[in-house]
């Protein structure tokens, strides 16, 4: 069908029959682009803000254009940013990492020191706990970038934090670490030692190149599967402690006020979640009826994604989507449903299942357990209403 359409359109098409400018002379030489930027035709694939959320851009957030990306790796240049006191300039020369507290030997590492420890490469997603937080009370923001764009997925190169702590020697009384950044906010968080010894990385490269400034250059902490707030940028100090600090970012923030007035606390893991990135409000169907690729992302902080189901009728019927590309634990998984669209209205949903058997809940199921006061950890099923003209809109089905 697609082939037939292309054949009919080709007759007399000057793009086929005439020699074009780009074939009539030379292109740019290899010296024209020492470091490449996206081509000008893709200039709308950019981070975006939500105005009413970002009155102050210093302590603020922007969103990854997930509606316009494909595959699983997020380019650093358009990966969402979240700063509590702005992105800072910190050179490798001025970089120091201190390990102190309940250790045999307090240590300070330079950037060069870190490069001399055995390093690893891992792909992980980083999701702000507030991702989708604006949707608790009902459908609000019109676009996957805004409802689900506080997430990115990169390949990190770094040294296991375990290795550095072993170098310092953890004392028996040490049960937690307190980690902080070099920025004015410091964004201090407590992390239990089991997690730190398991898979946390002191990372200095992302997607093969140095971390961008806004993602914590020269060194950030990677805390796989756990909420983004723990992923300390411009990592400065790690104190081994016998208990948590109960700092601002883990008491007044990053806890969830339940319906009965008590708070859910230490909600570190990001539960399984998914979203259809296209079609979606910022990526409507422009080609009419016939073959349609429905695609999206799924992820779980508890391991691998094992299945993604897609519904075109608001959750009445489900079809298993095709999981494509690399699949890593605690990393984004790309799914596709290759289908035919008859032009009828669709209520598009995706539902993720992870290796623990956990299935992504509906928003209402989440509200029954968590009440209506929450902001963080909203992993409810998202619905896009696609109308016969191909436009899509953020809605909820009951
Ligand atoms: N030092 C420092 N680390 C920080 C923050 C910060 O403001 N300062 N923000 C945190 C939050 S809330 C999130 S969601 C992630 C975002 O990482 P990104 O900006 O690379 O997307 O970084 C975390 N680490
Ligand atoms: Mo965050």
XYZ file of C-alpha atoms and ligand atoms in Angstrom:
423
model
C 0.000 0.000 0.000
C 2.755 2.426 0.942
C 4.673 1.285 -2.144
C 1.662 1.950 -4.378
C 1.257 5.485 -3.076
C 4.938 6.255 -3.701
C 4.723 4.893 -7.247
C 1.706 7.031 -8.211
C 3.281 10.191 -6.765
C 6.532 9.737 -8.659
C 5.165 10.525 -12.108
C 6.542 13.907 -13.183
C 7.882 14.714 -9.704
C 10.771 17.190 -10.289
C 12.458 15.809 -7.178
C 12.814 12.586 -9.181
C 13.222 13.860 -12.745
C 15.478 16.947 -12.325
C 19.008 17.397 -11.059
C 18.798 19.250 -7.776
C 21.071 22.014 -6.369
C 22.555 19.620 -3.815
C 23.734 17.367 -6.627
C 25.057 20.186 -8.864
C 27.997 21.309 -6.724
C 30.009 20.362 -3.674
C 28.645 20.051 -0.198
C 30.475 21.349 2.892
C 33.961 20.041 3.580
C 34.892 17.974 6.592
C 36.273 21.111 8.277
C 32.869 22.839 8.280
C 31.479 20.997 11.281
C 34.074 20.268 14.007
C 31.202 19.326 16.294
C 27.840 18.648 14.672
C 24.514 20.103 15.709
C 21.078 18.851 14.657
C 20.176 19.758 11.071
C 18.135 22.969 10.692
C 15.037 21.043 9.575
C 14.836 19.468 13.037
C 14.968 22.743 14.956
C 11.722 22.050 16.809
C 13.089 18.928 18.489
C 14.043 20.829 21.604
C 13.526 20.962 25.346
C 10.446 22.904 26.315
C 9.098 24.494 29.479
C 5.619 24.702 30.870
C 5.169 28.428 31.520
C 3.195 28.207 34.737
C 5.687 25.673 36.128
C 8.756 27.684 35.234
C 8.193 31.261 36.380
C 11.716 30.955 37.833
C 14.142 29.264 35.420
C 16.933 28.837 38.024
C 15.081 26.426 40.283
C 13.227 24.770 37.499
C 12.562 22.021 35.022
C 12.315 21.534 31.278
C 11.121 18.537 29.291
C 12.601 16.034 26.820
C 10.867 16.092 23.381
C 10.031 12.372 23.645
C 7.232 12.808 21.065
C 9.871 13.483 18.392
C 12.594 10.981 19.345
C 12.823 7.292 18.488
C 14.938 4.378 19.661
C 15.852 4.500 23.325
C 18.922 6.710 23.834
C 18.272 10.352 24.683
C 20.744 12.812 23.151
C 22.203 14.925 25.959
C 21.388 18.113 24.058
C 17.632 17.705 24.487
C 17.483 15.612 27.685
C 15.332 17.237 30.369
C 17.053 19.326 33.037
C 16.109 19.856 36.642
C 18.113 22.294 38.740
C 17.475 23.540 42.255
C 19.939 26.429 41.990
C 20.924 26.542 38.333
C 23.544 24.686 36.261
C 27.086 25.493 37.407
C 30.481 25.688 35.683
C 32.913 23.244 37.273
C 36.129 22.241 35.482
C 37.884 18.884 35.773
C 40.846 20.728 37.300
C 38.698 22.206 40.061
C 36.776 18.988 40.646
C 37.157 17.157 43.981
C 35.158 14.246 45.382
C 35.343 13.672 49.134
C 34.423 10.451 50.956
C 34.217 10.907 54.708
C 32.201 9.858 57.783
C 32.235 6.249 59.001
C 35.235 5.168 56.921
C 38.693 3.910 57.887
C 40.394 6.510 55.718
C 38.661 9.699 54.536
C 39.644 10.315 50.911
C 39.542 13.075 48.331
C 39.646 12.142 44.645
C 40.558 14.384 41.742
C 38.976 13.797 38.327
C 42.178 12.082 37.165
C 42.058 9.770 40.198
C 38.582 8.608 39.183
C 39.790 7.764 35.673
C 42.305 5.284 37.128
C 39.694 2.973 38.686
C 38.165 0.138 36.634
C 35.088 1.520 34.905
C 31.850 0.133 33.482
C 29.220 1.071 30.911
C 25.473 0.840 31.574
C 22.314 2.230 30.006
C 19.809 3.601 32.519
C 16.776 5.875 32.532
C 16.642 8.852 34.887
C 13.087 9.923 35.710
C 12.193 12.835 37.972
C 9.731 11.610 40.608
C 7.516 14.542 39.589
C 7.179 13.272 36.003
C 3.427 13.136 35.215
C 2.807 14.777 38.614
C 0.653 17.496 37.082
C -1.842 14.867 35.932
C -2.985 13.655 39.375
C -6.240 15.605 39.346
C -7.038 14.840 35.694
C -5.741 15.314 32.165
C -3.924 18.636 32.003
C -0.859 19.071 29.787
C -1.317 18.488 26.075
C 1.707 16.545 24.900
C 3.856 13.550 25.827
C 6.791 15.954 26.199
C 4.968 17.714 29.040
C 3.156 14.780 30.672
C 6.088 12.301 30.471
C 9.162 14.269 29.378
C 10.981 14.458 32.725
C 12.911 11.386 31.684
C 16.075 10.594 29.800
C 18.007 7.432 29.010
C 21.747 7.383 28.460
C 24.698 5.061 28.372
C 26.871 6.010 31.341
C 30.558 5.360 31.791
C 31.724 5.435 35.366
C 33.268 3.780 38.385
C 31.011 1.776 40.715
C 30.580 3.796 43.920
C 31.232 0.492 45.711
C 34.831 0.551 44.455
C 35.501 4.041 45.828
C 33.885 3.230 49.188
C 35.957 0.064 49.485
C 39.063 2.178 48.890
C 38.055 4.305 51.903
C 36.969 1.267 53.968
C 33.382 1.277 55.259
C 33.143 0.863 59.035
C 30.692 -1.636 60.555
C 28.406 1.147 61.839
C 28.010 2.573 58.306
C 24.509 1.843 56.976
C 23.693 4.848 54.765
C 25.478 7.425 52.674
C 24.630 11.099 52.359
C 25.459 12.423 48.906
C 25.651 16.062 47.854
C 26.533 18.194 44.859
C 28.858 21.190 44.465
C 26.040 23.569 43.460
C 24.558 26.010 45.989
C 21.488 23.802 46.522
C 23.748 20.753 47.151
C 20.591 18.643 46.661
C 21.658 16.372 49.547
C 20.060 12.935 49.742
C 20.452 9.835 51.927
C 20.820 6.444 50.235
C 20.904 3.084 52.024
C 24.231 1.301 51.744
C 22.730 -1.822 50.094
C 21.756 0.248 47.045
C 25.096 2.015 46.920
C 26.988 -1.294 47.046
C 24.657 -2.803 44.439
C 24.674 -0.662 41.293
C 25.309 3.071 41.871
C 27.834 4.583 39.465
C 30.067 7.621 39.751
C 29.680 8.607 36.113
C 31.711 10.975 33.968
C 30.604 10.113 30.432
C 27.138 9.874 28.926
C 26.468 8.456 25.449
C 30.204 8.248 24.912
C 31.118 11.860 25.563
C 31.663 14.028 28.610
C 28.551 14.854 30.601
C 27.056 18.127 29.473
C 27.280 20.924 32.015
C 23.539 20.794 32.717
C 23.731 17.066 33.526
C 26.473 17.510 36.124
C 29.850 17.914 34.382
C 32.339 16.596 35.224
C 30.842 13.890 37.491
C 27.353 12.819 38.516
C 25.912 9.999 40.576
C 23.802 7.420 38.747
C 21.257 5.618 40.938
C 19.667 3.060 38.589
C 15.886 2.714 38.719
C 15.514 5.228 41.548
C 13.986 8.700 41.389
C 15.993 11.369 39.549
C 16.408 13.530 42.645
C 18.956 11.012 43.982
C 21.138 11.342 40.854
C 23.393 14.039 42.329
C 25.008 16.263 39.712
C 28.431 17.904 40.190
C 28.951 15.186 42.838
C 31.077 16.647 45.630
C 30.833 14.627 48.828
C 29.749 11.217 50.069
C 29.469 10.771 53.804
C 29.056 7.273 55.249
C 26.551 7.483 58.111
C 24.684 5.230 60.516
C 21.281 6.615 59.486
C 19.577 8.931 57.010
C 19.934 12.705 57.315
C 16.200 13.452 56.743
C 17.215 16.407 54.580
C 14.814 18.800 52.866
C 14.772 16.846 49.594
C 13.585 13.709 51.437
C 11.091 15.163 53.931
C 9.258 18.267 52.727
C 9.953 17.137 49.146
C 9.906 13.706 47.526
C 7.402 12.253 49.965
C 3.760 11.688 49.034
C 0.936 13.006 51.198
C -1.728 10.300 51.271
C -5.489 10.779 51.526
C -5.470 10.178 55.303
C -2.846 12.879 55.905
C 0.081 10.527 56.539
C 3.041 10.545 54.178
C 4.629 7.852 52.053
C 8.355 8.170 52.468
C 11.537 6.651 50.950
C 9.697 6.081 47.696
C 12.901 5.590 45.769
C 12.012 3.092 43.050
C 10.270 4.230 39.884
C 7.418 1.820 39.192
C 6.751 0.404 35.730
C 5.315 2.979 33.367
C 4.807 3.606 29.669
C 3.550 6.249 27.271
C 2.678 6.354 23.600
C 4.928 9.001 22.073
C 3.350 8.912 18.594
C 0.590 9.490 17.721
C 0.246 12.025 20.532
C -0.858 15.668 20.792
C 2.469 17.017 19.461
C 2.763 14.202 16.910
C -0.622 13.918 15.178
C -1.400 11.566 12.261
C -0.834 13.534 9.054
C -0.953 10.709 6.496
C -4.607 9.686 6.683
C -5.869 6.131 6.890
C -3.898 2.951 6.224
C -0.616 1.756 7.729
C 0.074 3.442 11.057
C 3.020 2.934 13.366
C 2.025 3.411 16.989
C 5.112 3.766 19.149
C 6.164 4.616 22.653
C 8.451 4.017 25.601
C 8.205 1.743 28.626
C 10.434 1.472 31.676
C 10.662 0.080 35.187
C 12.937 0.903 38.104
C 12.692 -2.725 39.211
C 14.277 -4.345 36.152
C 13.422 -5.147 32.567
C 10.179 -4.525 30.713
C 8.735 -7.890 29.672
C 5.568 -6.808 27.870
C 3.758 -3.714 26.650
C 0.105 -3.902 25.664
C -1.580 -1.268 23.541
C -5.281 -0.448 23.467
C -7.001 1.680 20.820
C -10.353 1.648 22.642
C -9.546 3.096 26.058
C -8.541 -0.162 27.731
C -11.398 -2.470 26.668
C -9.146 -4.600 24.442
C -5.371 -4.994 24.478
C -2.797 -6.191 21.918
C 0.817 -7.002 22.731
C 3.191 -4.492 21.133
C 6.543 -5.394 19.575
C 9.504 -4.617 21.838
C 12.333 -3.425 19.602
C 15.999 -2.719 20.016
C 18.203 -3.106 23.054
C 16.528 -4.115 26.262
C 18.349 -3.334 29.467
C 17.266 -3.464 33.097
C 16.175 -0.075 34.436
C 16.402 1.467 30.974
C 13.898 2.692 28.403
C 12.363 0.064 26.135
C 10.961 1.088 22.732
C 7.727 -0.538 21.564
C 5.851 -0.493 18.266
C 2.412 -1.572 17.194
C 2.349 -1.758 13.388
C -1.295 -1.375 12.545
C -3.843 -0.163 10.027
C -5.956 2.850 10.864
C -9.477 3.009 9.454
C -9.852 6.689 10.366
C -12.034 6.048 13.365
C -11.584 7.788 16.703
C -9.121 6.018 19.003
C -8.540 6.118 22.750
C -4.872 5.137 22.743
C -3.295 3.592 25.814
C -0.149 1.620 26.654
C 0.311 -0.634 29.677
C 3.719 -1.889 30.809
C 4.593 -5.077 32.640
C 7.998 -5.636 34.239
C 10.119 -8.632 35.193
C 8.618 -8.709 38.705
C 5.163 -9.337 37.162
C 3.971 -5.850 38.159
C 1.485 -4.303 35.725
C 1.114 -0.542 35.277
C -2.150 0.580 36.962
C -4.900 2.884 35.737
C -4.838 6.414 37.099
C -7.991 5.720 39.089
C -6.515 2.580 40.664
C -3.553 4.706 41.731
C -5.821 7.406 43.180
C -7.719 4.806 45.233
C -4.529 3.858 47.020
C -2.717 7.186 47.084
C -5.497 9.778 47.327
C -5.459 13.124 45.555
C -2.709 15.057 47.364
C 0.183 13.393 45.576
C 2.544 14.876 43.025
C 5.318 12.299 42.789
C 5.321 8.775 41.392
C 2.314 8.993 39.090
C 2.732 5.951 36.831
C -0.931 5.629 35.829
C -1.948 4.639 32.284
C -2.047 7.635 29.909
C -4.835 8.088 27.336
C -4.639 10.035 24.056
C -7.871 10.686 22.195
C -7.124 10.548 18.446
C -9.895 12.121 16.373
C -10.717 11.226 12.712
C -8.650 14.212 11.483
C -5.593 12.661 13.156
C -5.226 15.209 15.960
C -4.575 13.852 19.442
C -5.547 15.192 22.835
C -4.792 14.351 26.475
C -7.928 12.813 28.042
C -8.882 10.403 30.779
C -11.271 7.504 30.579
C -13.002 6.330 33.744
N 23.579 18.817 42.524
C 22.329 18.649 42.046
N 21.945 17.410 41.670
C 20.702 17.202 41.199
C 19.754 18.248 41.133
C 20.184 19.559 41.526
O 19.456 20.550 41.462
N 21.480 19.708 41.983
N 18.463 17.984 40.703
C 18.014 16.589 40.872
C 16.731 16.268 40.262
S 15.321 16.701 41.125
C 16.634 15.498 39.123
S 15.134 14.980 38.537
C 17.840 15.118 38.342
C 17.740 15.662 36.933
O 18.897 15.403 36.195
P 19.117 16.170 34.801
O 19.097 17.636 35.051
O 20.395 15.658 34.252
O 17.957 15.778 33.931
O 19.047 15.628 38.936
C 19.057 15.607 40.341
N 20.370 15.963 40.809
Mo 13.469 15.666 40.219
